[in-house]
């Protein structure tokens, strides 16, 4: 049996579901995929949706059938899961475990010859966004290139710093949710408010592309007319040190992402 070009996943949760969905909706969807049986509902659902996606009997069976194995379990269980598995020298391990360094993973996946870290985002399911990769690796870049942009890094410290960006998404949506609730408190229908906010912020997300050389503060100033309402909101938040608190929270996340040897 050829073991080439079969992609396995250990841990079939939200992120694996996004990656498999993205890969299977890309033009080149020929790679057979083998999933670990947990989560049961998600793995069965993916296997029933896509012809060349199968659920293995257990985690070891995924390794035995595949040459590339993506690790997508939560960090809390990763140690127990990995110590039970027998890796081969020719295995290529792609770790998606955000808070584990490449060294942490390599120590538990020996004698696997290649270990790559990758950080996709859930929007990869819709083939939007970018995946960080460390160190650069053509095969991993090809997998994730089908799901959006790939940013390959040869510096672990840079990978860790860039990873922090992915911790800010929930706060972003809380910001939009604050506006949404405020509008509803002021009598605007839920759906109408949601549509207006979503449309405006989608347009704003394109602003950096329309002014590629402008930094973000330059864009902020474009909107913050002196004495105007944008300046009023910006200054009200700055006066409460909201952005300083935000920057501090990034430091806290960075401490969790930092590689011990970086
Ligand atoms: N979600 C994201 O946006 C995101 C982004 C970047 C990186 N990551 C990383 O990706 C990893 C997975 O995140 P996630 O959001 O996909 O988490 P998740 O939805 O909780 O998925 C993890 C899956 O692992 C399964 N699992 C638990 N014990 C297992 C075992 N012994 N063997 C095999 N599978 C087992 C769980 O199954 P049960 O449901 O049956 O417990 C669960 O479905 C994490 O390390 C995280 O840091 C996530």
Coordinates of C-alpha atoms and ligand atoms in Angstrom, one line a residue:
X1 CA 0.0 0.0 0.0
X2 CA 1.3 3.4 -0.9
X3 CA 1.5 5.7 2.1
X4 CA 2.2 8.7 0.0
X5 CA -0.1 11.6 -0.2
X6 CA -2.5 10.6 2.5
X7 CA -3.2 13.3 5.1
X8 CA -4.1 12.3 8.6
X9 CA -5.5 14.2 11.6
X10 CA -5.2 13.4 15.2
X11 CA -8.1 15.3 16.8
X12 CA -11.2 16.0 14.8
X13 CA -12.6 19.2 16.3
X14 CA -13.4 22.7 15.1
X15 CA -10.0 23.4 13.4
X16 CA -9.7 20.0 11.7
X17 CA -13.3 20.4 10.4
X18 CA -12.4 23.9 9.0
X19 CA -9.2 22.6 7.3
X20 CA -10.9 19.5 5.8
X21 CA -13.8 21.6 4.5
X22 CA -11.4 24.1 3.0
X23 CA -9.3 21.4 1.3
X24 CA -12.3 19.6 0.0
X25 CA -13.8 22.8 -1.5
X26 CA -10.5 23.7 -3.3
X27 CA -10.0 22.9 -7.0
X28 CA -7.3 20.3 -6.2
X29 CA -9.2 18.2 -3.7
X30 CA -7.7 14.8 -4.6
X31 CA -5.8 14.1 -1.3
X32 CA -7.4 11.3 0.7
X33 CA -7.9 12.2 4.3
X34 CA -7.9 9.9 7.4
X35 CA -9.5 11.3 10.6
X36 CA -9.1 10.1 14.2
X37 CA -12.5 9.0 15.5
X38 CA -12.8 11.8 18.1
X39 CA -14.9 13.9 18.0
X40 CA -17.3 11.2 16.9
X41 CA -20.1 13.4 15.4
X42 CA -17.7 15.7 13.6
X43 CA -15.6 12.9 12.0
X44 CA -18.7 10.9 10.9
X45 CA -20.2 14.1 9.5
X46 CA -17.0 14.9 7.5
X47 CA -16.7 11.3 6.2
X48 CA -20.3 11.3 5.1
X49 CA -19.9 14.6 3.3
X50 CA -16.7 13.8 1.4
X51 CA -16.1 10.6 -0.5
X52 CA -12.3 10.4 0.2
X53 CA -12.5 11.2 3.9
X54 CA -12.5 8.2 6.2
X55 CA -12.5 7.7 9.9
X56 CA -9.8 5.5 11.3
X57 CA -10.3 3.0 14.1
X58 CA -8.0 4.8 16.4
X59 CA -5.2 7.4 16.6
X60 CA -2.5 4.9 15.8
X61 CA -4.4 3.7 12.7
X62 CA -4.2 7.3 11.4
X63 CA -0.4 7.3 11.7
X64 CA -0.1 3.9 10.2
X65 CA -2.0 4.9 7.0
X66 CA -0.6 8.4 6.5
X67 CA 2.7 10.1 5.9
X68 CA 1.6 13.6 6.9
X69 CA -0.1 13.9 10.2
X70 CA -1.7 17.1 11.5
X71 CA -1.9 17.3 15.3
X72 CA -5.1 19.1 16.2
X73 CA -5.9 18.1 19.8
X74 CA -6.0 20.7 22.6
X75 CA -2.8 21.3 24.4
X76 CA -4.3 20.0 27.7
X77 CA -4.5 16.4 26.3
X78 CA -1.7 16.5 23.8
X79 CA 0.9 15.0 26.1
X80 CA -1.2 12.0 26.9
X81 CA -2.3 11.5 23.3
X82 CA 1.2 11.8 21.8
X83 CA 3.0 9.5 24.3
X84 CA 0.7 6.7 23.3
X85 CA 1.5 6.8 19.6
X86 CA 4.3 5.2 17.6
X87 CA 5.6 7.5 14.9
X88 CA 7.8 6.5 12.0
X89 CA 11.0 8.2 10.8
X90 CA 9.3 9.1 7.5
X91 CA 6.4 10.8 9.2
X92 CA 5.9 14.5 8.6
X93 CA 4.2 16.0 11.7
X94 CA 2.4 19.3 11.3
X95 CA 1.4 20.6 14.7
X96 CA -1.5 23.0 14.9
X97 CA -1.3 23.1 18.7
X98 CA -1.0 26.8 19.1
X99 CA 0.8 27.0 22.5
X100 CA 3.3 24.2 21.9
X101 CA 6.8 24.9 20.5
X102 CA 8.2 22.9 17.7
X103 CA 10.7 21.4 20.3
X104 CA 7.8 20.4 22.6
X105 CA 6.2 18.5 19.7
X106 CA 9.5 17.0 18.4
X107 CA 10.3 15.6 21.8
X108 CA 7.1 13.5 21.8
X109 CA 6.9 12.5 18.1
X110 CA 10.3 10.9 17.6
X111 CA 11.6 9.4 15.5
X112 CA 9.5 11.4 13.0
X113 CA 11.9 13.2 10.7
X114 CA 10.1 16.4 10.1
X115 CA 8.1 18.7 12.4
X116 CA 6.4 21.8 11.1
X117 CA 4.2 24.2 13.1
X118 CA 1.2 25.7 11.3
X119 CA -1.3 28.3 12.5
X120 CA -4.4 28.5 10.3
X121 CA -7.6 30.2 11.3
X122 CA -11.2 28.9 11.3
X123 CA -12.0 31.0 8.2
X124 CA -9.7 28.6 6.3
X125 CA -12.9 26.6 5.9
X126 CA -14.0 29.3 3.4
X127 CA -10.5 29.6 2.0
X128 CA -10.0 33.0 3.5
X129 CA -7.2 34.3 5.7
X130 CA -3.6 33.3 6.2
X131 CA -1.7 30.4 7.7
X132 CA 1.6 30.9 9.5
X133 CA 4.2 28.2 9.0
X134 CA 7.5 27.5 10.8
X135 CA 9.9 26.6 9.5
X136 CA 9.3 27.0 5.8
X137 CA 8.2 23.8 4.2
X138 CA 7.0 23.3 0.6
X139 CA 4.5 20.5 1.4
X140 CA 2.9 22.3 4.3
X141 CA 2.8 25.5 2.2
X142 CA 1.0 23.6 -0.5
X143 CA -1.7 22.2 1.9
X144 CA -2.4 25.6 3.4
X145 CA -1.9 27.5 0.2
X146 CA -5.2 25.8 -0.9
X147 CA -6.9 27.6 2.0
X148 CA -5.6 31.1 1.6
X149 CA -2.4 33.0 2.0
X150 CA 0.7 31.3 3.5
X151 CA 3.3 33.2 5.5
X152 CA 6.4 31.0 6.0
X153 CA 8.8 32.0 8.7
X154 CA 12.3 30.9 9.5
X155 CA 12.4 32.6 12.9
X156 CA 10.5 30.9 15.7
X157 CA 10.2 34.2 17.7
X158 CA 8.6 35.9 14.7
X159 CA 6.1 33.0 14.4
X160 CA 5.2 33.3 18.1
X161 CA 4.8 37.1 17.9
X162 CA 2.6 36.8 14.8
X163 CA 0.5 34.1 16.5
X164 CA -0.6 36.6 19.0
X165 CA -2.8 38.3 16.4
X166 CA -5.1 35.2 16.3
X167 CA -5.9 35.8 19.9
X168 CA -7.7 39.1 19.2
X169 CA -10.6 37.9 17.1
X170 CA -13.1 37.4 20.0
X171 CA -12.4 41.0 21.2
X172 CA -13.0 42.2 17.7
X173 CA -16.4 40.6 17.6
X174 CA -17.2 41.9 21.1
X175 CA -16.4 45.4 19.8
X176 CA -19.0 44.9 17.0
X177 CA -21.4 43.3 19.4
X178 CA -21.2 46.4 21.6
X179 CA -22.3 48.6 18.6
X180 CA -25.0 46.1 17.8
X181 CA -26.5 46.1 21.3
X182 CA -26.3 49.9 21.4
X183 CA -28.3 50.1 18.2
X184 CA -30.9 47.7 19.5
X185 CA -31.2 49.7 22.7
X186 CA -32.0 52.6 20.5
X187 CA -34.8 51.0 18.6
X188 CA -33.0 49.6 15.5
X189 CA -34.2 46.1 14.5
X190 CA -31.6 43.3 15.2
X191 CA -31.2 42.2 11.6
X192 CA -31.0 45.7 10.2
X193 CA -28.4 46.7 12.7
X194 CA -26.4 43.6 12.1
X195 CA -26.4 44.0 8.3
X196 CA -25.3 47.7 8.5
X197 CA -22.4 46.9 10.9
X198 CA -21.3 43.9 8.9
X199 CA -21.4 45.8 5.6
X200 CA -19.5 48.8 7.0
X201 CA -16.8 46.8 8.7
X202 CA -16.3 44.6 5.6
X203 CA -15.7 47.8 3.6
X204 CA -13.3 49.1 6.3
X205 CA -11.4 45.8 6.2
X206 CA -10.5 46.7 2.6
X207 CA -9.1 50.1 3.4
X208 CA -5.5 48.9 4.0
X209 CA -5.5 47.4 0.5
X210 CA -6.6 50.7 -1.0
X211 CA -3.8 52.6 0.7
X212 CA -1.1 49.9 0.9
X213 CA 1.6 52.2 2.2
X214 CA -0.4 53.8 5.0
X215 CA 0.1 52.5 8.5
X216 CA -3.0 51.9 10.6
X217 CA -2.8 55.1 12.6
X218 CA -2.7 57.0 9.3
X219 CA -6.0 55.3 8.4
X220 CA -7.4 56.2 11.8
X221 CA -6.5 59.8 11.3
X222 CA -8.2 59.7 7.9
X223 CA -11.4 59.1 9.8
X224 CA -10.8 61.2 12.9
X225 CA -11.5 64.6 11.7
X226 CA -10.5 67.2 14.2
X227 CA -13.5 67.9 16.5
X228 CA -15.5 65.2 14.7
X229 CA -17.4 62.2 16.1
X230 CA -14.7 59.7 15.2
X231 CA -12.1 61.7 17.1
X232 CA -14.6 61.8 20.0
X233 CA -14.9 58.0 20.3
X234 CA -11.1 57.5 19.8
X235 CA -10.3 60.0 22.5
X236 CA -12.9 58.7 24.9
X237 CA -11.4 55.2 24.7
X238 CA -7.8 56.5 24.9
X239 CA -8.6 58.6 28.0
X240 CA -9.7 55.3 29.7
X241 CA -6.5 53.6 28.5
X242 CA -8.5 51.0 26.6
X243 CA -5.7 50.5 24.0
X244 CA -3.0 50.3 26.7
X245 CA -5.0 47.5 28.4
X246 CA -5.4 45.9 25.0
X247 CA -1.6 46.0 24.3
X248 CA -1.0 44.5 27.8
X249 CA -3.3 41.7 27.0
X250 CA -1.2 40.9 24.0
X251 CA 1.9 40.6 26.2
X252 CA 0.0 38.0 28.3
X253 CA -0.9 36.0 25.2
X254 CA 2.7 36.3 23.9
X255 CA 4.0 34.7 27.1
X256 CA 1.8 31.6 26.4
X257 CA 2.9 31.4 22.7
X258 CA 6.6 31.9 23.3
X259 CA 8.9 29.0 22.4
X260 CA 11.3 28.1 25.2
X261 CA 14.3 28.2 22.8
X262 CA 13.2 31.3 20.9
Ligands
LIG1 N1 -10.0 26.7 16.8 C1 -9.1 27.6 16.4 O1 -9.4 28.7 15.9 C2 -7.6 27.2 16.4 C3 -6.8 28.0 15.7 C4 -5.4 27.7 15.7 C5 -5.0 26.6 16.4 N2 -5.8 25.8 17.1 C6 -5.3 24.7 17.8 O2 -5.9 23.5 17.3 C7 -6.0 22.6 18.3 C8 -7.5 22.1 18.3 O3 -8.3 23.2 18.5 P1 -9.9 23.1 18.2 O4 -10.5 24.4 18.3 O5 -10.1 22.3 17.0 O6 -10.4 22.2 19.5 P2 -11.6 21.2 19.6 O7 -12.7 21.7 18.8 O8 -11.8 21.0 21.1 O9 -11.0 19.9 18.9 C9 -10.1 19.1 19.6 C10 -10.6 17.6 19.3 O10 -9.7 16.7 19.9 C11 -10.5 15.6 20.3 N3 -9.8 14.7 21.2 C12 -9.8 14.8 22.6 N4 -9.1 13.8 23.1 C13 -8.6 13.1 22.0 C14 -7.8 11.9 21.9 N5 -7.4 11.3 23.0 N6 -7.5 11.5 20.7 C15 -7.9 12.1 19.6 N7 -8.7 13.2 19.6 C16 -9.0 13.7 20.8 C17 -11.7 16.2 20.9 O11 -12.8 15.2 20.8 P3 -14.0 15.2 21.8 O12 -14.9 16.3 21.3 O13 -14.6 13.9 21.6 O14 -13.5 15.5 23.2 C18 -12.0 17.4 20.0 O15 -12.9 17.1 19.0 C19 -5.7 23.2 19.6 O16 -4.4 22.8 20.0 C20 -5.6 24.7 19.3 O17 -4.5 25.3 20.0 C21 -7.2 26.1 17.1

